[in-house]
């Protein structure tokens, strides 16, 4: 059973990776000082999740993402794509503030790069 969690801070999002329900959740801002150190364990936990769950439900509710964090998110979306290609259901909720065009466009960019994934865009 996977129960991975990192509490949010002023520079990093609150992240959960749970095998129950195949949940991946990101909430907050992402501009850690060292992206590799911060996201390394996250990518590892998500990789593990892909091996033990039949379906994945990923929720992204980000306020700000720097360019280095975008690369880490891209790696996570690659894992989601592989899971989808294995025949597993993968649902993605991309949440953003109603007036936040930047975060909406970032989600749309990920959808453009991974068109086979099931995205649901939610304006808050």
XYZ file of N, CA and C in Angstrom:
372
model
N 0.844 -1.184 0.000
C 0.000 0.000 0.000
C 0.890 1.249 0.000
N 0.577 2.170 -0.888
C 1.362 3.396 -1.000
C 0.594 4.537 -0.351
N 1.246 5.206 0.583
C 0.702 6.401 1.213
C 1.835 7.413 1.314
N 2.066 8.107 0.220
C 3.159 9.071 0.131
C 2.550 10.473 0.235
N 3.149 11.302 1.083
C 2.630 12.661 1.231
C 3.756 13.620 1.572
N 3.704 14.779 0.936
C 4.611 15.880 1.254
C 3.733 17.083 1.586
N 3.859 17.630 2.796
C 3.065 18.815 3.123
C 3.490 20.000 2.251
N 2.556 20.853 1.935
C 2.873 22.038 1.149
C 3.644 23.062 1.959
N 4.368 23.919 1.254
C 5.068 25.040 1.882
C 4.847 26.264 0.994
N 5.510 27.343 1.317
C 5.340 28.537 0.480
C 5.984 28.366 -0.892
N 6.863 27.362 -1.061
C 7.558 27.141 -2.338
C 7.220 25.805 -3.006
N 6.525 24.941 -2.284
C 6.270 23.601 -2.813
C 4.809 23.200 -2.595
N 4.275 22.405 -3.509
C 2.875 21.997 -3.378
C 2.690 20.876 -2.361
N 1.471 20.782 -1.857
C 1.075 19.624 -1.066
C 0.860 18.495 -2.073
N 1.529 17.379 -1.856
C 1.451 16.259 -2.803
C 1.046 15.003 -2.050
N 0.096 14.273 -2.643
C -0.304 12.975 -2.119
C -0.265 11.959 -3.252
N 0.214 10.776 -2.927
C 0.174 9.636 -3.842
C -0.337 8.466 -3.004
N -1.548 8.015 -3.318
C -2.192 6.980 -2.512
C -2.639 5.828 -3.398
N -2.294 4.613 -3.008
C -2.726 3.470 -3.803
C -4.232 3.281 -3.708
N -4.842 3.642 -2.585
C -6.299 3.559 -2.471
C -6.926 4.580 -3.410
N -7.627 4.094 -4.400
C -8.236 4.965 -5.397
C -7.287 5.425 -6.483
N -6.018 4.997 -6.415
C -5.034 5.416 -7.410
C -4.891 6.922 -7.482
N -4.880 7.580 -6.325
C -4.913 9.039 -6.256
C -3.529 9.669 -6.329
N -3.434 10.689 -7.184
C -2.268 11.572 -7.231
C -2.825 12.987 -7.106
N -2.310 13.760 -6.161
C -2.852 15.099 -5.938
C -1.723 16.105 -5.722
N -1.809 17.216 -6.452
C -0.866 18.331 -6.315
C -1.688 19.581 -6.036
N -1.326 20.327 -4.997
C -2.068 21.545 -4.692
C -1.113 22.605 -4.144
N -1.064 23.762 -4.814
C -0.250 24.870 -4.322
C 0.712 25.390 -5.374
N 1.795 25.972 -4.908
C 2.812 26.549 -5.783
C 3.995 25.609 -5.890
N 4.714 25.688 -7.019
C 5.864 24.811 -7.209
C 7.050 25.584 -7.764
N 7.935 25.976 -6.847
C 9.224 26.525 -7.241
C 10.259 26.191 -6.164
N 10.480 24.869 -5.973
C 11.459 24.450 -4.965
C 12.871 24.883 -5.346
N 13.708 25.021 -4.326
C 15.095 25.420 -4.584
C 15.820 24.392 -5.434
N 15.613 23.113 -5.145
C 16.240 22.043 -5.922
C 15.149 21.100 -6.407
N 14.763 21.263 -7.653
C 13.657 20.496 -8.217
C 13.952 19.001 -8.203
N 15.175 18.607 -8.527
C 15.519 17.182 -8.577
C 15.373 16.536 -7.206
N 15.830 17.198 -6.173
C 15.721 16.647 -4.813
C 14.263 16.593 -4.381
N 13.490 17.625 -4.699
C 12.090 17.651 -4.288
C 11.260 16.634 -5.067
N 11.375 16.632 -6.389
C 10.507 15.797 -7.216
C 10.995 14.364 -7.394
N 12.246 14.073 -7.097
C 12.748 12.705 -7.228
C 11.896 11.687 -6.484
N 11.657 11.885 -5.183
C 10.813 10.938 -4.445
C 9.363 10.911 -4.938
N 8.876 12.034 -5.450
C 7.513 12.098 -5.973
C 7.397 11.212 -7.211
N 8.342 11.359 -8.124
C 8.336 10.543 -9.343
C 8.464 9.064 -8.977
N 9.310 8.756 -7.993
C 9.461 7.364 -7.558
C 8.151 6.812 -6.999
N 7.456 7.605 -6.184
C 6.186 7.156 -5.598
C 5.139 6.939 -6.685
N 5.104 7.835 -7.674
C 4.140 7.686 -8.764
C 4.493 6.480 -9.619
N 5.768 6.235 -9.852
C 6.190 5.037 -10.586
C 5.731 3.775 -9.869
N 5.893 3.753 -8.546
C 5.427 2.614 -7.748
C 3.920 2.449 -7.876
N 3.210 3.574 -7.797
C 1.753 3.544 -7.899
C 1.314 2.898 -9.209
N 2.008 3.215 -10.289
C 1.640 2.682 -11.594
C 1.725 1.161 -11.627
N 2.578 0.594 -10.770
C 2.742 -0.864 -10.732
C 1.711 -1.571 -9.866
N 0.996 -0.843 -9.009
C 0.119 -1.513 -8.042
C -1.351 -1.138 -8.162
N -1.697 -0.196 -9.011
C -3.088 0.230 -9.088
C -3.665 -0.027 -10.481
N -4.960 -0.313 -10.520
C -5.624 -0.613 -11.787
C -6.033 0.645 -12.534
N -6.224 1.749 -11.806
C -6.615 3.005 -12.437
C -5.989 4.158 -11.676
N -5.950 5.316 -12.325
C -5.317 6.490 -11.721
C -6.256 7.686 -11.840
N -6.341 8.430 -10.753
C -7.095 9.681 -10.722
C -6.125 10.761 -10.238
N -5.709 11.625 -11.147
C -4.728 12.669 -10.829
C -5.431 14.027 -10.772
N -5.170 14.769 -9.700
C -5.763 16.092 -9.508
C -4.626 17.101 -9.376
N -4.651 18.096 -10.246
C -3.655 19.164 -10.208
C -4.383 20.477 -9.948
N -4.035 21.123 -8.843
C -4.599 22.437 -8.523
C -3.422 23.335 -8.153
N -2.746 23.805 -9.176
C -1.520 24.568 -8.978
C -1.759 26.060 -9.191
N -1.047 26.849 -8.419
C -1.183 28.304 -8.491
C -0.067 28.909 -9.329
N 1.136 28.342 -9.164
C 2.302 28.814 -9.907
C 3.250 27.638 -10.087
N 3.876 27.558 -11.252
C 4.838 26.493 -11.547
C 6.010 27.128 -12.294
N 7.225 26.975 -11.760
C 8.380 27.507 -12.494
C 8.798 26.521 -13.586
N 9.707 26.959 -14.444
C 10.064 26.141 -15.610
C 10.706 24.809 -15.214
N 11.485 24.783 -14.160
C 12.097 23.519 -13.720
C 11.036 22.549 -13.216
N 10.049 23.065 -12.531
C 8.959 22.210 -12.053
C 8.139 21.681 -13.218
N 8.006 22.476 -14.270
C 7.263 22.017 -15.450
C 7.913 20.780 -16.047
N 9.239 20.729 -16.017
C 9.943 19.549 -16.530
C 9.614 18.320 -15.687
N 9.542 18.512 -14.371
C 9.191 17.394 -13.486
C 7.749 16.953 -13.742
N 6.856 17.900 -13.941
C 5.466 17.559 -14.240
C 5.369 16.814 -15.572
N 6.177 17.236 -16.534
C 6.205 16.547 -17.823
C 6.573 15.075 -17.624
N 7.545 14.819 -16.777
C 7.954 13.435 -16.476
C 6.793 12.666 -15.854
N 6.032 13.311 -14.988
C 4.881 12.671 -14.349
C 3.810 12.365 -15.394
N 3.588 13.300 -16.316
C 2.609 13.046 -17.378
C 3.070 11.919 -18.301
N 4.368 11.764 -18.484
C 4.867 10.615 -19.256
C 4.489 9.310 -18.568
N 4.586 9.270 -17.237
C 4.191 8.067 -16.488
C 2.690 7.817 -16.624
N 1.897 8.887 -16.567
C 0.453 8.742 -16.743
C 0.126 8.223 -18.141
N 0.857 8.707 -19.134
C 0.649 8.254 -20.511
C 0.957 6.761 -20.638
N 2.063 6.323 -20.039
C 2.414 4.895 -20.088
C 1.334 4.040 -19.431
N 0.804 4.518 -18.315
C -0.258 3.780 -17.626
C -1.477 3.680 -18.536
N -1.829 4.772 -19.179
C -2.957 4.791 -20.115
C -2.711 3.798 -21.262
N -1.501 3.790 -21.788
C -1.168 2.898 -22.898
C -1.258 1.433 -22.503
N -1.146 1.140 -21.205
C -1.266 -0.243 -20.738
C -2.728 -0.689 -20.670
N -3.645 0.246 -20.964
C -5.069 -0.077 -20.953
C -5.787 0.337 -19.691
N -5.083 0.944 -18.768
C -5.699 1.363 -17.508
C -6.394 2.716 -17.654
N -7.524 2.904 -16.969
C -8.166 4.215 -16.994
C -7.330 5.243 -16.225
N -7.106 6.391 -16.844
C -6.372 7.490 -16.221
C -7.215 8.748 -16.392
N -7.669 9.295 -15.272
C -8.454 10.530 -15.279
C -7.615 11.656 -14.694
N -7.650 12.805 -15.338
C -6.897 13.961 -14.858
C -7.855 15.125 -14.670
N -7.826 15.699 -13.479
C -8.552 16.933 -13.211
C -7.522 18.050 -13.128
N -7.674 19.045 -13.979
C -6.780 20.209 -13.953
C -7.616 21.382 -13.460
N -7.384 21.776 -12.206
C -8.157 22.841 -11.583
C -7.349 24.138 -11.597
N -8.048 25.239 -11.821
C -7.385 26.540 -11.854
C -8.393 27.607 -11.462
N -7.883 28.706 -10.938
C -8.755 29.828 -10.606
C -9.368 30.359 -11.893
N -10.616 30.762 -11.826
C -11.372 31.195 -12.999
C -10.651 32.272 -13.808
N -9.904 33.131 -13.131
C -9.230 34.240 -13.823
C -7.747 33.970 -14.073
N -7.296 32.734 -13.885
C -5.874 32.401 -14.037
C -5.623 31.763 -15.402
N -5.427 32.618 -16.396
C -5.199 32.148 -17.763
C -3.907 31.347 -17.887
N -2.900 31.699 -17.103
C -1.601 31.026 -17.196
C -1.730 29.553 -16.802
N -2.390 29.272 -15.680
C -2.536 27.878 -15.239
C -3.493 27.116 -16.147
N -4.515 27.797 -16.651
C -5.414 27.135 -17.606
C -4.635 26.735 -18.855
N -3.816 27.640 -19.368
C -3.032 27.358 -20.576
C -1.992 26.282 -20.330
N -1.417 26.237 -19.132
C -0.458 25.177 -18.826
C -1.147 23.815 -18.908
N -2.332 23.709 -18.336
C -3.085 22.456 -18.431
C -3.402 22.104 -19.873
N -3.773 23.112 -20.653
C -4.075 22.873 -22.067
C -2.823 22.440 -22.829
N -1.667 22.987 -22.448
C -0.409 22.569 -23.072
C -0.128 21.089 -22.786
N -0.362 20.661 -21.537
C -0.174 19.249 -21.211
C -1.161 18.386 -21.990
N -2.383 18.856 -22.133
C -3.384 18.114 -22.911
C -2.941 17.998 -24.368
N -2.360 19.083 -24.915
C -1.874 19.039 -26.298
C -0.725 18.048 -26.459
N 0.146 17.965 -25.465
C 1.290 17.050 -25.536
C 0.898 15.599 -25.282
N -0.183 15.419 -24.535
C -0.650 14.070 -24.191
C -2.140 13.957 -24.534
N -2.464 14.005 -25.824
C -3.870 14.073 -26.238
C -4.693 12.822 -25.921
N -4.046 11.701 -25.658
C -4.788 10.476 -25.358
C -5.303 10.447 -23.912
N -4.762 11.298 -23.066
C -5.182 11.297 -21.658
C -6.512 12.016 -21.512
N -7.297 11.563 -20.548
C -8.634 12.088 -20.277
C -8.523 13.269 -19.307
N -8.539 14.481 -19.852
C -8.444 15.708 -19.056
C -9.832 16.269 -18.778
N -10.020 16.762 -17.576
C -11.217 17.509 -17.211
C -10.729 18.833 -16.624
N -11.037 19.936 -17.296
C -10.625 21.257 -16.831
C -11.713 21.854 -15.966
N -11.322 22.319 -14.781
C -12.289 22.839 -13.815
C -11.857 24.230 -13.367
N -12.663 25.232 -13.713
C -12.421 26.597 -13.255
C -13.068 26.757 -11.893
N -12.308 27.258 -10.942
C -12.811 27.411 -9.557
C -13.293 28.825 -9.306
